[in-house]
Structure formats: C-alpha cells, structure tokens
Amino acid sequence: MSLTSELEPQLSLHFLSQSEPERGKAPPPLKQHPPPTTDPHQLQEQIQLQPVLQPEPLSRHEHQEKPAWMKHQRALLFMLGLTVWAAILGLIYYIHHNFHRQDAAAVPSCLSPACRWAEARLSTSTDPFTQPCGYFMSPCGSSRLLQKNRGRQRGQGIRGHPQNQMEKSVLPERQNGETSYAKLREDKMLSRKNVLLQYVREILESNQNSRSSAVQKTKDFYRSCLDRRSIETAGAEPFLQLIQKLGGWAVSGRWNKTDFNSTLGVLMRDYSTFPFFNLYVGKDPNETASGTHQRYIQIDQPDLLIPIEWNRKTEKSQANAKTLRPFLASCQKFLNLLGSPPGEIMIHVGSFISLSSELAVAASPRHYRLSKGQLHQRMTIKELQRRAPAIDWLGCLQTAFHPLSLSEDDHVLLHNLPYIVQMSRTVNKWLNRHELSNSGPLHTFMIFNLLHTLMPAMDSRFSETAKNYTLALGHSVEEVPLWRHCVLETERGFDSVLTHLLGQKTALREAEEMIENVFDSLKSKLNELKWVDRNSSELVMQKVNSLIPRLRSSEEVSGGDDLDIFFSKVTIRTNSFFSNYLQLLSLWQNRRSKLLTAPIEAADVLSVTPFSLDAELLFPMGMFIPPFFHPTYPKAMNYGAVGFLIAKDIFHLLVPEIYYHSRSVHTVGKCVWSYYINATERASRDGVSALSTAQLQEVWVQHAALQVALQAYHLSLSQNSSDTSLAGMHHDHLLLRSFSQVNCDADPFSESMPLDPSFLIAVVCSTSDLCPTSPQCSIKSQQNSSHAC
C-alpha cells in the first residue's frame, strides 16, 4: 500500500458550519480554506518510523537509490505546512464561533410577558441574516416592495412629518380584555406614531381602576366617543339646542339678533371656533434669535370653508366654478339635515357663499405672505383696532383668553394684515346691509363654522356629507378607525392626563441611560469624521456639546391631585359625547390661554421624535414604548430599535451642518452604495446611477446611526455587563435583528433612502467582527475586505 493511501485525512473543518440555536441551517464560514488532506501527526510518525521498519539490509545498488518518499519530500513538507496552517485558522475560527455560541447559551433568556411577545413577533418576521442579497433590492417606500417582498411585511413611505404618519403597525390583538401574545398583526411598516396611538388606546381601554377622578373622566370621555349608537340616536338635536342657546338663527325663523362681536367672542372662548380669523399663541422668531422667549397672541387668516385657489398672475385667491357646485350641494344638505324649511335654504346658502367669496379674495398662501414680509407683524391692540375697526379686538380677545387680563397697549402678531383689513371692511359692509338685517348672514356664517367644528361629535349623516363633498373635489379620503379618531380627540382636551398616565408606565431610568449612552457615542462618531478644516469641526462640535439631552418626563407632568383639581369642573356623561365634546373644546381654548403665561412649553404627549428647545434636546416619552422598547427586554433589543431611532433623529437635526462641513457624508454614502451595487448586481441590469445629495445624506445617516447604536450598546455593557438574551441569539445578532424591524419607520426622509436599510447589516458585518454569524448576503468577496465605510 502506498504512503499516500495510508495518509487518510483525520482533521475536518465540518464543525465550522454547525448551526446556531436560532437558525435551522448552517451559516457559511467567514472565510473558506482548503480542507486538510493529511494528518500532520500521522505523517510525522510515518517519517520517523521508516528506517526502523526495514526488514533486512539493502544491496549496494539499492543503497544508492533514494526511497520514493524522499523523492517527494519537498512536496510533502509543503502539504504538511499547508495542512497545519489550515488547521490553525480553522481552530481560531472554531474558538471564535463557539465563543459567541457558548456566550449566547450561557446568558439567561428573558421570560417576561413582554419578552415572550417580542420573541413571538421575531418568529413572524424574516431574519435578514438568512436572506440573499437580492432580498434587499426594494428600498422602503418603493412601489415594487409589496410585489417583491418575499413574504416580508413592509409599507410604502409617506410624505409629511413623522408625527402625521398613521400607518398600521404590529401590535397584539385583544382577546377577552387580555393581550394575546400568540396572535400578532404584521400590517405594513412600524409607524412610531401609530404604535404610540395604539399604546395610548391600550391605556384608555384598560379596566384598571384609578383613584384619580381626572383619569376616570378621561377614560369615560374616550368611551363616550366609541359609543356610536348613542351618537346616532341623538342625531342633530344637540346641535339645534346649542343654536338656541346662542340666540337661534334666521334659518330656523327664530333669531333674537344677538350682538355680532359678543357671539364671536363666545364662539372663540367656549367652542374653539374662529370664523373670521384664527387665534393661537406663539413666540416672535425675531426675539427668539436674541434669547427672548415671550409668547404673544397670533392673529392669522382663517381656514375658510369655501374651496379657493391661488392665481399667480393676479396674486389673488379665487373660487373655482367647478368646486362651487359640490360646495353648494353640501351646504344645502347640511341645512336640510338641520331641519331648515326647503324654501328658505337657497337664500341663506347664497348669502353664505357670497360672503365667503369676498373673504377669500384677501386670503393668500403662506409662501406669498413670507415673500411679502407679512408674517409676524407686531402691533398693539390699539393700533389693530384703528386698522380694522369692525371687530371689537380688545373685547373679543379678553373673552377668548379669559381669565387673562389684556389691555389695548399689549402687542399681538399679525400674519396677514391685508386680509385683516379687508375682512374688517367686508364685515362692516354686511353689517350695514339693511335689506339683509332679518336674514343675519354674518350670524349664519358663524353657525356654519361652528357646525364644522362640532361635526366630529355628530351623527354619521354629517360626516358622510363632508366625505362626499371631498370626493366630489377629486380628493381621497382616509378611512380612520374609530378608536384612533377617539384617541386623537381625547388627547385634545385631556393631554395632561395622558402625559401623566404615560409617565407612570415609562421606564424613566432605563430611558435616560439610553439617551446618555447614545448621545455620548454619537459625539464620539462625530469626532471620527473627516472635516473640511479644524474650524468646521469645532463649529459643529460646539453646537452638539452645547445641547443637554433630556427625557421629557416627570418634570413637566402634573401629579394626580393637581389634575383632579384642574378637571374638577368637568362633568363627563358616558352616553352624551356631544356635551362631552363641548367641554373638550373649552379645555382646548383654556390650554391655549395658559400658554401665554406658562413658563415652559406644553408637552406633546403624542410626540415621537426629539426636538431642540433652547439649549435642551428633549426626548418624548412616546419613544420608549413597546414594541420598540421595554424595561424587561434584553438591552440589545432596546438599543437595536430605539437606540438606532434616537441616533437617526439626532443626526437628522444636525445633517445640514455635518454635510456642509464634513467630507465623510459623501464618501461613506458612495461607499455603502458601491457595496449595494456590487452585491445585488444592479450594475449589470440597471446601470450604476449616481445618488442625489438627499440620498447620500440618508444613507450616511442610517449607516452612522446603526454604528452609534452598536457602540452605545457596548458602552452600556461596559457599565453593566449583565444582559439577557432572546430566542438564544447572541447579543449583537439580537440587536441587528431588532434594528431590521424598525428601519423602515415612516419619517420625512424615508423616500430618500435608495436601498433597504437592512442591507446595512451586511455592510457592518463585512467590516467588523461584531456579527456572530455571517449573513447569507456576504459582500466581503465583492469588495476589498480591508476597506470599511
């Protein structure tokens, strides 16, 4: 038997592809090495024993010939060295690979109800580690996504501010009043705003008793909103009774000719209705820049009910004949629902449309007013009275902002003075039209506006009429679930109670620790960037270092006793949503009045993104809720979701400064895009397209945010090394899986992301040793592995 046949391979690298606990198949090894073909110890033993095993002396001729194995000594030694080197590399990989596996196995699994639900949710989602590169072809927001999602549930990006995104989300079904962790809905993408609304819904629908009367009133208000049967049964009668309380109106034939300015003041104070001009409270941006933060009454043009369009040539607003017909039909329908005599309807509708058209002429879009310097024009109430005398400005403002004391020397800010002047002339003209004195067109105009304010609390005939009118104009109508409509309405009047309830459920210490770690890691990331010059770096870092990150928590939340006192005069009737809604409007205006004297900004309980206020960077409690965050989750899961979102939101606040002062944004964006092009082979199919500035920025933001989340997590481990696991996954693997579930969150930048953010996992794994297993979409072979983005 030849020596070659005796050298059977003894060392195998098969263990390099053993499966992880959470995966059903073997991951490919990080690097492929040639399999060993011989056992070095056996080979060495054979070489040492050869002279001893010769049975008899050789002849002289045979002594001169070298044995066959000696003729191939160099080749055998080469094979020996190659085998030993492969064995060493395999052993190193084995130790590294098994270290992560043993580390994950040694860490206790989280068994809390929240973790069991999170684990069930993970099991219904796709693991990006197991997907080929083609899986990442469709970016978030792509119309192709729903056709090529390979079973994934993702949604389309939506334009607009993140707080206006109302997409469906992943939340547990409710069965028999309890949360079911077994049944999950994976509808489209996880929108942070909708997740928060669902969370608030769970709080409002819980049967947990509260000693706070304010909390009980808030829940009763929400339930009365859900009681559609009572609302439908009441019909239009509650609104007709309210009209009589306001002095009636000429449409019904019974009107006591109430004073115009008195009625206007009452509508603004008690019913948050602003027919002729809008009122709100805010700061003067000119003063804010100088460090002054006084608030002023702001007077703006109203949201007119009549449809108008802007004529760029004449720089005037005008009504479109095509839109006037459906508007006329809807007005007739509303009066018909209110029981108006059929023969009188057209007279009042005609006057309402005529008056609306005259007011619309002076209205103008914001961009035009901004170009003309018509925003934030300051003047005293006395001066305003001189410019627009038809309105009793001091009397109306004192009524609207009762019980605050105002004087004619107080300043207000105007946002369209030409409209206010023209509105005053129009009102004065209609007041002095004696032939219309009995029909009360100005009073009817105010009642029509009140109707639109109260329509959410009225029966479905009114909302259906409004819907049909919108459809007739060619606009789409979003079907809003009843529960969401009621949560939003509850927040309008009982926001302080909801903030109190949310604060009770928020893990404040864990949230504050995460904010601090992410912010520290983000500053470290900024220090690593390549800047245009030293001054640019110092400019950006000075701004970042001046910010004080803080969770908006108990410091702004009123206690239960204070809330009970504030809502003591509020009476909620469980079977009368209309009367409850009237109290809500009064509360809303009362909150607006408090802003004039409040030392701090009112907290937005439904906020889901951080914002800067003076020197503080404030993080709302709505960011730290399930399914993104829970105090019993493994920290890796919290950092993969909320840690990433925090970093992404902060980067978005700083992008303009970073982009114009650092070369890294452009360089990293192109680097990640090149990985994507090569890995998905798009270059051969679609050609290599250059990214826009916005796309390069967004690629850099999300790549950097993921790196910051990883760094912040390891920073937290350095402070406290204990952490649990989920589904047997290694911590970094769990963090990246958690990241993959939220990276398509709806925000105003989602449409700028040219690739699926989950692909960033492959980029991170290719340039670091953080990944315990190599993703199936391996891009090391596509790029120089020593080059990291």
PDB file of N, CA and C in Angstrom, residues 476-560:
ATOM      1  N   SER A 476     -58.855  62.204  -2.153  1.00  0.00           N
ATOM      2  CA  SER A 476     -59.083  60.926  -1.484  1.00  0.00           C
ATOM      3  C   SER A 476     -59.395  61.173  -0.012  1.00  0.00           C
ATOM      4  N   VAL A 477     -60.078  60.232   0.578  1.00  0.00           N
ATOM      5  CA  VAL A 477     -60.455  60.324   1.988  1.00  0.00           C
ATOM      6  C   VAL A 477     -59.903  59.114   2.716  1.00  0.00           C
ATOM      7  N   GLU A 478     -59.080  59.346   3.723  1.00  0.00           N
ATOM      8  CA  GLU A 478     -58.513  58.253   4.501  1.00  0.00           C
ATOM      9  C   GLU A 478     -59.553  57.733   5.481  1.00  0.00           C
ATOM     10  N   GLU A 479     -59.718  56.429   5.485  1.00  0.00           N
ATOM     11  CA  GLU A 479     -60.631  55.813   6.432  1.00  0.00           C
ATOM     12  C   GLU A 479     -59.916  55.666   7.769  1.00  0.00           C
ATOM     13  N   VAL A 480     -60.293  56.482   8.709  1.00  0.00           N
ATOM     14  CA  VAL A 480     -59.651  56.475  10.026  1.00  0.00           C
ATOM     15  C   VAL A 480     -60.438  55.558  10.947  1.00  0.00           C
ATOM     16  N   PRO A 481     -59.786  54.567  11.558  1.00  0.00           N
ATOM     17  CA  PRO A 481     -60.505  53.702  12.506  1.00  0.00           C
ATOM     18  C   PRO A 481     -61.099  54.522  13.641  1.00  0.00           C
ATOM     19  N   LEU A 482     -62.234  54.077  14.147  1.00  0.00           N
ATOM     20  CA  LEU A 482     -62.929  54.821  15.194  1.00  0.00           C
ATOM     21  C   LEU A 482     -62.057  54.983  16.430  1.00  0.00           C
ATOM     22  N   TRP A 483     -61.342  53.927  16.826  1.00  0.00           N
ATOM     23  CA  TRP A 483     -60.532  54.020  18.035  1.00  0.00           C
ATOM     24  C   TRP A 483     -59.474  55.101  17.905  1.00  0.00           C
ATOM     25  N   ARG A 484     -58.882  55.222  16.711  1.00  0.00           N
ATOM     26  CA  ARG A 484     -57.833  56.222  16.526  1.00  0.00           C
ATOM     27  C   ARG A 484     -58.414  57.634  16.550  1.00  0.00           C
ATOM     28  N   HIS A 485     -59.555  57.801  15.909  1.00  0.00           N
ATOM     29  CA  HIS A 485     -60.244  59.095  15.961  1.00  0.00           C
ATOM     30  C   HIS A 485     -60.517  59.491  17.409  1.00  0.00           C
ATOM     31  N   CYS A 486     -60.948  58.537  18.232  1.00  0.00           N
ATOM     32  CA  CYS A 486     -61.293  58.847  19.620  1.00  0.00           C
ATOM     33  C   CYS A 486     -60.055  59.110  20.467  1.00  0.00           C
ATOM     34  N   VAL A 487     -58.951  58.409  20.188  1.00  0.00           N
ATOM     35  CA  VAL A 487     -57.703  58.689  20.917  1.00  0.00           C
ATOM     36  C   VAL A 487     -57.251  60.117  20.631  1.00  0.00           C
ATOM     37  N   LEU A 488     -57.302  60.527  19.373  1.00  0.00           N
ATOM     38  CA  LEU A 488     -56.875  61.872  18.997  1.00  0.00           C
ATOM     39  C   LEU A 488     -57.767  62.934  19.615  1.00  0.00           C
ATOM     40  N   GLU A 489     -59.062  62.685  19.640  1.00  0.00           N
ATOM     41  CA  GLU A 489     -59.974  63.650  20.249  1.00  0.00           C
ATOM     42  C   GLU A 489     -59.753  63.732  21.758  1.00  0.00           C
ATOM     43  N   THR A 490     -59.485  62.601  22.386  1.00  0.00           N
ATOM     44  CA  THR A 490     -59.234  62.601  23.828  1.00  0.00           C
ATOM     45  C   THR A 490     -57.981  63.391  24.154  1.00  0.00           C
ATOM     46  N   GLU A 491     -56.967  63.253  23.316  1.00  0.00           N
ATOM     47  CA  GLU A 491     -55.710  63.968  23.563  1.00  0.00           C
ATOM     48  C   GLU A 491     -55.895  65.471  23.482  1.00  0.00           C
ATOM     49  N   ARG A 492     -56.824  65.942  22.675  1.00  0.00           N
ATOM     50  CA  ARG A 492     -57.020  67.382  22.502  1.00  0.00           C
ATOM     51  C   ARG A 492     -57.386  68.065  23.811  1.00  0.00           C
ATOM     52  N   GLY A 493     -58.193  67.408  24.632  1.00  0.00           N
ATOM     53  CA  GLY A 493     -58.628  68.043  25.870  1.00  0.00           C
ATOM     54  C   GLY A 493     -57.974  67.492  27.116  1.00  0.00           C
ATOM     55  N   PHE A 494     -57.542  66.226  27.058  1.00  0.00           N
ATOM     56  CA  PHE A 494     -57.013  65.568  28.252  1.00  0.00           C
ATOM     57  C   PHE A 494     -55.550  65.176  28.068  1.00  0.00           C
ATOM     58  N   ASP A 495     -54.801  65.997  27.357  1.00  0.00           N
ATOM     59  CA  ASP A 495     -53.400  65.683  27.084  1.00  0.00           C
ATOM     60  C   ASP A 495     -52.582  65.580  28.371  1.00  0.00           C
ATOM     61  N   SER A 496     -52.872  66.435  29.350  1.00  0.00           N
ATOM     62  CA  SER A 496     -52.102  66.397  30.594  1.00  0.00           C
ATOM     63  C   SER A 496     -52.345  65.097  31.355  1.00  0.00           C
ATOM     64  N   VAL A 497     -53.564  64.560  31.281  1.00  0.00           N
ATOM     65  CA  VAL A 497     -53.851  63.286  31.947  1.00  0.00           C
ATOM     66  C   VAL A 497     -53.136  62.146  31.229  1.00  0.00           C
ATOM     67  N   LEU A 498     -53.160  62.164  29.909  1.00  0.00           N
ATOM     68  CA  LEU A 498     -52.472  61.120  29.151  1.00  0.00           C
ATOM     69  C   LEU A 498     -50.971  61.178  29.386  1.00  0.00           C
ATOM     70  N   THR A 499     -50.422  62.380  29.501  1.00  0.00           N
ATOM     71  CA  THR A 499     -48.999  62.509  29.803  1.00  0.00           C
ATOM     72  C   THR A 499     -48.688  61.914  31.166  1.00  0.00           C
ATOM     73  N   HIS A 500     -49.572  62.152  32.119  1.00  0.00           N
ATOM     74  CA  HIS A 500     -49.410  61.582  33.465  1.00  0.00           C
ATOM     75  C   HIS A 500     -49.441  60.054  33.412  1.00  0.00           C
ATOM     76  N   LEU A 501     -50.399  59.485  32.678  1.00  0.00           N
ATOM     77  CA  LEU A 501     -50.510  58.031  32.573  1.00  0.00           C
ATOM     78  C   LEU A 501     -49.317  57.425  31.842  1.00  0.00           C
ATOM     79  N   LEU A 502     -48.862  58.101  30.802  1.00  0.00           N
ATOM     80  CA  LEU A 502     -47.701  57.599  30.063  1.00  0.00           C
ATOM     81  C   LEU A 502     -46.450  57.646  30.927  1.00  0.00           C
ATOM     82  N   GLY A 503     -46.348  58.702  31.743  1.00  0.00           N
ATOM     83  CA  GLY A 503     -45.191  58.816  32.622  1.00  0.00           C
ATOM     84  C   GLY A 503     -45.148  57.711  33.659  1.00  0.00           C
ATOM     85  N   GLN A 504     -46.313  57.242  34.090  1.00  0.00           N
ATOM     86  CA  GLN A 504     -46.364  56.156  35.065  1.00  0.00           C
ATOM     87  C   GLN A 504     -45.873  54.842  34.472  1.00  0.00           C
ATOM     88  N   LYS A 505     -46.010  54.681  33.152  1.00  0.00           N
ATOM     89  CA  LYS A 505     -45.646  53.422  32.517  1.00  0.00           C
ATOM     90  C   LYS A 505     -44.269  53.454  31.863  1.00  0.00           C
ATOM     91  N   THR A 506     -43.656  54.618  31.805  1.00  0.00           N
ATOM     92  CA  THR A 506     -42.356  54.735  31.147  1.00  0.00           C
ATOM     93  C   THR A 506     -41.232  54.394  32.123  1.00  0.00           C
ATOM     94  N   ALA A 507     -40.291  53.566  31.667  1.00  0.00           N
ATOM     95  CA  ALA A 507     -39.117  53.226  32.476  1.00  0.00           C
ATOM     96  C   ALA A 507     -38.131  54.386  32.375  1.00  0.00           C
ATOM     97  N   LEU A 508     -38.281  55.354  33.263  1.00  0.00           N
ATOM     98  CA  LEU A 508     -37.529  56.601  33.158  1.00  0.00           C
ATOM     99  C   LEU A 508     -36.026  56.376  33.275  1.00  0.00           C
ATOM    100  N   ARG A 509     -35.600  55.567  34.226  1.00  0.00           N
ATOM    101  CA  ARG A 509     -34.157  55.373  34.444  1.00  0.00           C
ATOM    102  C   ARG A 509     -33.510  54.715  33.232  1.00  0.00           C
ATOM    103  N   GLU A 510     -34.141  53.660  32.701  1.00  0.00           N
ATOM    104  CA  GLU A 510     -33.581  52.970  31.539  1.00  0.00           C
ATOM    105  C   GLU A 510     -33.562  53.881  30.315  1.00  0.00           C
ATOM    106  N   ALA A 511     -34.625  54.687  30.151  1.00  0.00           N
ATOM    107  CA  ALA A 511     -34.677  55.596  29.005  1.00  0.00           C
ATOM    108  C   ALA A 511     -33.591  56.660  29.105  1.00  0.00           C
ATOM    109  N   GLU A 512     -33.403  57.226  30.293  1.00  0.00           N
ATOM    110  CA  GLU A 512     -32.381  58.255  30.466  1.00  0.00           C
ATOM    111  C   GLU A 512     -30.980  57.688  30.252  1.00  0.00           C
ATOM    112  N   GLU A 513     -30.758  56.452  30.686  1.00  0.00           N
ATOM    113  CA  GLU A 513     -29.453  55.821  30.475  1.00  0.00           C
ATOM    114  C   GLU A 513     -29.186  55.622  28.993  1.00  0.00           C
ATOM    115  N   MET A 514     -30.203  55.197  28.243  1.00  0.00           N
ATOM    116  CA  MET A 514     -30.027  55.001  26.809  1.00  0.00           C
ATOM    117  C   MET A 514     -29.747  56.319  26.105  1.00  0.00           C
ATOM    118  N   ILE A 515     -30.483  57.357  26.460  1.00  0.00           N
ATOM    119  CA  ILE A 515     -30.264  58.668  25.841  1.00  0.00           C
ATOM    120  C   ILE A 515     -28.823  59.120  26.059  1.00  0.00           C
ATOM    121  N   GLU A 516     -28.341  58.968  27.281  1.00  0.00           N
ATOM    122  CA  GLU A 516     -26.978  59.398  27.601  1.00  0.00           C
ATOM    123  C   GLU A 516     -25.942  58.593  26.819  1.00  0.00           C
ATOM    124  N   ASN A 517     -26.105  57.272  26.757  1.00  0.00           N
ATOM    125  CA  ASN A 517     -25.135  56.434  26.045  1.00  0.00           C
ATOM    126  C   ASN A 517     -25.136  56.704  24.548  1.00  0.00           C
ATOM    127  N   VAL A 518     -26.322  56.861  23.972  1.00  0.00           N
ATOM    128  CA  VAL A 518     -26.403  57.137  22.534  1.00  0.00           C
ATOM    129  C   VAL A 518     -25.798  58.500  22.224  1.00  0.00           C
ATOM    130  N   PHE A 519     -26.094  59.486  23.048  1.00  0.00           N
ATOM    131  CA  PHE A 519     -25.561  60.824  22.783  1.00  0.00           C
ATOM    132  C   PHE A 519     -24.037  60.841  22.909  1.00  0.00           C
ATOM    133  N   ASP A 520     -23.485  60.143  23.910  1.00  0.00           N
ATOM    134  CA  ASP A 520     -22.028  60.061  24.048  1.00  0.00           C
ATOM    135  C   ASP A 520     -21.405  59.349  22.860  1.00  0.00           C
ATOM    136  N   SER A 521     -22.022  58.260  22.413  1.00  0.00           N
ATOM    137  CA  SER A 521     -21.494  57.525  21.261  1.00  0.00           C
ATOM    138  C   SER A 521     -21.612  58.343  19.988  1.00  0.00           C
ATOM    139  N   LEU A 522     -22.681  59.120  19.882  1.00  0.00           N
ATOM    140  CA  LEU A 522     -22.852  59.966  18.702  1.00  0.00           C
ATOM    141  C   LEU A 522     -21.764  61.039  18.639  1.00  0.00           C
ATOM    142  N   LYS A 523     -21.442  61.629  19.774  1.00  0.00           N
ATOM    143  CA  LYS A 523     -20.366  62.622  19.788  1.00  0.00           C
ATOM    144  C   LYS A 523     -19.037  61.971  19.418  1.00  0.00           C
ATOM    145  N   SER A 524     -18.821  60.742  19.883  1.00  0.00           N
ATOM    146  CA  SER A 524     -17.600  60.017  19.517  1.00  0.00           C
ATOM    147  C   SER A 524     -17.556  59.760  18.016  1.00  0.00           C
ATOM    148  N   LYS A 525     -18.698  59.439  17.433  1.00  0.00           N
ATOM    149  CA  LYS A 525     -18.769  59.210  15.990  1.00  0.00           C
ATOM    150  C   LYS A 525     -18.458  60.490  15.221  1.00  0.00           C
ATOM    151  N   LEU A 526     -18.968  61.614  15.690  1.00  0.00           N
ATOM    152  CA  LEU A 526     -18.699  62.884  15.011  1.00  0.00           C
ATOM    153  C   LEU A 526     -17.208  63.223  15.061  1.00  0.00           C
ATOM    154  N   ASN A 527     -16.545  62.872  16.144  1.00  0.00           N
ATOM    155  CA  ASN A 527     -15.103  63.139  16.250  1.00  0.00           C
ATOM    156  C   ASN A 527     -14.284  62.313  15.267  1.00  0.00           C
ATOM    157  N   GLU A 528     -14.857  61.208  14.784  1.00  0.00           N
ATOM    158  CA  GLU A 528     -14.145  60.353  13.836  1.00  0.00           C
ATOM    159  C   GLU A 528     -14.270  60.833  12.393  1.00  0.00           C
ATOM    160  N   LEU A 529     -15.192  61.763  12.138  1.00  0.00           N
ATOM    161  CA  LEU A 529     -15.429  62.198  10.764  1.00  0.00           C
ATOM    162  C   LEU A 529     -14.258  63.021  10.232  1.00  0.00           C
ATOM    163  N   LYS A 530     -14.169  63.044   8.915  1.00  0.00           N
ATOM    164  CA  LYS A 530     -13.175  63.882   8.239  1.00  0.00           C
ATOM    165  C   LYS A 530     -13.830  65.221   7.923  1.00  0.00           C
ATOM    166  N   TRP A 531     -13.285  66.268   8.499  1.00  0.00           N
ATOM    167  CA  TRP A 531     -13.869  67.597   8.352  1.00  0.00           C
ATOM    168  C   TRP A 531     -13.112  68.412   7.325  1.00  0.00           C
ATOM    169  N   VAL A 532     -13.793  69.411   6.804  1.00  0.00           N
ATOM    170  CA  VAL A 532     -13.167  70.280   5.810  1.00  0.00           C
ATOM    171  C   VAL A 532     -11.951  70.969   6.404  1.00  0.00           C
ATOM    172  N   ASP A 533     -12.099  71.459   7.615  1.00  0.00           N
ATOM    173  CA  ASP A 533     -10.977  72.070   8.330  1.00  0.00           C
ATOM    174  C   ASP A 533     -11.284  71.996   9.815  1.00  0.00           C
ATOM    175  N   ARG A 534     -10.340  72.410  10.616  1.00  0.00           N
ATOM    176  CA  ARG A 534     -10.498  72.320  12.064  1.00  0.00           C
ATOM    177  C   ARG A 534     -11.603  73.232  12.568  1.00  0.00           C
ATOM    178  N   ASN A 535     -11.739  74.393  11.952  1.00  0.00           N
ATOM    179  CA  ASN A 535     -12.792  75.320  12.381  1.00  0.00           C
ATOM    180  C   ASN A 535     -14.181  74.718  12.178  1.00  0.00           C
ATOM    181  N   SER A 536     -14.346  73.982  11.070  1.00  0.00           N
ATOM    182  CA  SER A 536     -15.636  73.348  10.802  1.00  0.00           C
ATOM    183  C   SER A 536     -15.962  72.318  11.862  1.00  0.00           C
ATOM    184  N   SER A 537     -14.963  71.520  12.226  1.00  0.00           N
ATOM    185  CA  SER A 537     -15.160  70.516  13.262  1.00  0.00           C
ATOM    186  C   SER A 537     -15.535  71.172  14.587  1.00  0.00           C
ATOM    187  N   GLU A 538     -14.836  72.207  14.942  1.00  0.00           N
ATOM    188  CA  GLU A 538     -15.103  72.884  16.210  1.00  0.00           C
ATOM    189  C   GLU A 538     -16.485  73.528  16.206  1.00  0.00           C
ATOM    190  N   LEU A 539     -16.898  74.041  15.044  1.00  0.00           N
ATOM    191  CA  LEU A 539     -18.207  74.693  14.946  1.00  0.00           C
ATOM    192  C   LEU A 539     -19.323  73.692  15.219  1.00  0.00           C
ATOM    193  N   VAL A 540     -19.248  72.522  14.586  1.00  0.00           N
ATOM    194  CA  VAL A 540     -20.292  71.512  14.765  1.00  0.00           C
ATOM    195  C   VAL A 540     -20.259  70.940  16.173  1.00  0.00           C
ATOM    196  N   MET A 541     -19.046  70.606  16.648  1.00  0.00           N
ATOM    197  CA  MET A 541     -18.935  70.002  17.974  1.00  0.00           C
ATOM    198  C   MET A 541     -19.344  70.979  19.065  1.00  0.00           C
ATOM    199  N   GLN A 542     -19.105  72.254  18.842  1.00  0.00           N
ATOM    200  CA  GLN A 542     -19.533  73.248  19.823  1.00  0.00           C
ATOM    201  C   GLN A 542     -21.053  73.259  19.942  1.00  0.00           C
ATOM    202  N   LYS A 543     -21.734  73.143  18.805  1.00  0.00           N
ATOM    203  CA  LYS A 543     -23.196  73.109  18.830  1.00  0.00           C
ATOM    204  C   LYS A 543     -23.691  71.849  19.522  1.00  0.00           C
ATOM    205  N   VAL A 544     -23.073  70.711  19.217  1.00  0.00           N
ATOM    206  CA  VAL A 544     -23.504  69.448  19.821  1.00  0.00           C
ATOM    207  C   VAL A 544     -23.245  69.455  21.321  1.00  0.00           C
ATOM    208  N   ASN A 545     -22.066  69.917  21.717  1.00  0.00           N
ATOM    209  CA  ASN A 545     -21.718  69.918  23.139  1.00  0.00           C
ATOM    210  C   ASN A 545     -22.567  70.892  23.952  1.00  0.00           C
ATOM    211  N   SER A 546     -23.147  71.868  23.266  1.00  0.00           N
ATOM    212  CA  SER A 546     -23.985  72.834  23.986  1.00  0.00           C
ATOM    213  C   SER A 546     -25.370  72.282  24.278  1.00  0.00           C
ATOM    214  N   LEU A 547     -25.740  71.186  23.611  1.00  0.00           N
ATOM    215  CA  LEU A 547     -27.055  70.591  23.820  1.00  0.00           C
ATOM    216  C   LEU A 547     -27.068  69.734  25.080  1.00  0.00           C
ATOM    217  N   ILE A 548     -28.155  69.810  25.804  1.00  0.00           N
ATOM    218  CA  ILE A 548     -28.331  68.994  27.010  1.00  0.00           C
ATOM    219  C   ILE A 548     -29.441  67.990  26.722  1.00  0.00           C
ATOM    220  N   PRO A 549     -29.085  66.724  26.469  1.00  0.00           N
ATOM    221  CA  PRO A 549     -30.124  65.723  26.183  1.00  0.00           C
ATOM    222  C   PRO A 549     -30.892  65.368  27.443  1.00  0.00           C
ATOM    223  N   ARG A 550     -32.214  65.286  27.310  1.00  0.00           N
ATOM    224  CA  ARG A 550     -33.032  65.012  28.485  1.00  0.00           C
ATOM    225  C   ARG A 550     -34.347  64.375  28.082  1.00  0.00           C
ATOM    226  N   LEU A 551     -34.768  63.401  28.876  1.00  0.00           N
ATOM    227  CA  LEU A 551     -36.079  62.806  28.689  1.00  0.00           C
ATOM    228  C   LEU A 551     -37.142  63.767  29.217  1.00  0.00           C
ATOM    229  N   ARG A 552     -38.136  64.009  28.404  1.00  0.00           N
ATOM    230  CA  ARG A 552     -39.232  64.889  28.842  1.00  0.00           C
ATOM    231  C   ARG A 552     -40.172  64.067  29.704  1.00  0.00           C
ATOM    232  N   SER A 553     -39.941  64.118  31.007  1.00  0.00           N
ATOM    233  CA  SER A 553     -40.630  63.190  31.894  1.00  0.00           C
ATOM    234  C   SER A 553     -41.372  63.904  33.005  1.00  0.00           C
ATOM    235  N   SER A 554     -41.139  63.450  34.220  1.00  0.00           N
ATOM    236  CA  SER A 554     -41.960  63.892  35.341  1.00  0.00           C
ATOM    237  C   SER A 554     -41.842  65.376  35.649  1.00  0.00           C
ATOM    238  N   GLU A 555     -40.808  66.026  35.143  1.00  0.00           N
ATOM    239  CA  GLU A 555     -40.658  67.446  35.435  1.00  0.00           C
ATOM    240  C   GLU A 555     -41.804  68.262  34.840  1.00  0.00           C
ATOM    241  N   GLU A 556     -42.368  67.779  33.729  1.00  0.00           N
ATOM    242  CA  GLU A 556     -43.475  68.503  33.102  1.00  0.00           C
ATOM    243  C   GLU A 556     -44.828  67.863  33.375  1.00  0.00           C
ATOM    244  N   VAL A 557     -44.847  66.752  34.066  1.00  0.00           N
ATOM    245  CA  VAL A 557     -46.092  66.019  34.275  1.00  0.00           C
ATOM    246  C   VAL A 557     -46.732  66.428  35.595  1.00  0.00           C
ATOM    247  N   SER A 558     -48.008  66.792  35.527  1.00  0.00           N
ATOM    248  CA  SER A 558     -48.737  67.159  36.750  1.00  0.00           C
ATOM    249  C   SER A 558     -49.063  65.910  37.550  1.00  0.00           C
ATOM    250  N   GLY A 559     -49.111  66.042  38.851  1.00  0.00           N
ATOM    251  CA  GLY A 559     -49.487  64.934  39.711  1.00  0.00           C
ATOM    252  C   GLY A 559     -50.977  64.672  39.663  1.00  0.00           C
ATOM    253  N   GLY A 560     -51.373  63.500  40.172  1.00  0.00           N
ATOM    254  CA  GLY A 560     -52.778  63.120  40.134  1.00  0.00           C
ATOM    255  C   GLY A 560     -53.673  64.101  40.861  1.00  0.00           C
TER     256      GLY A 560
END
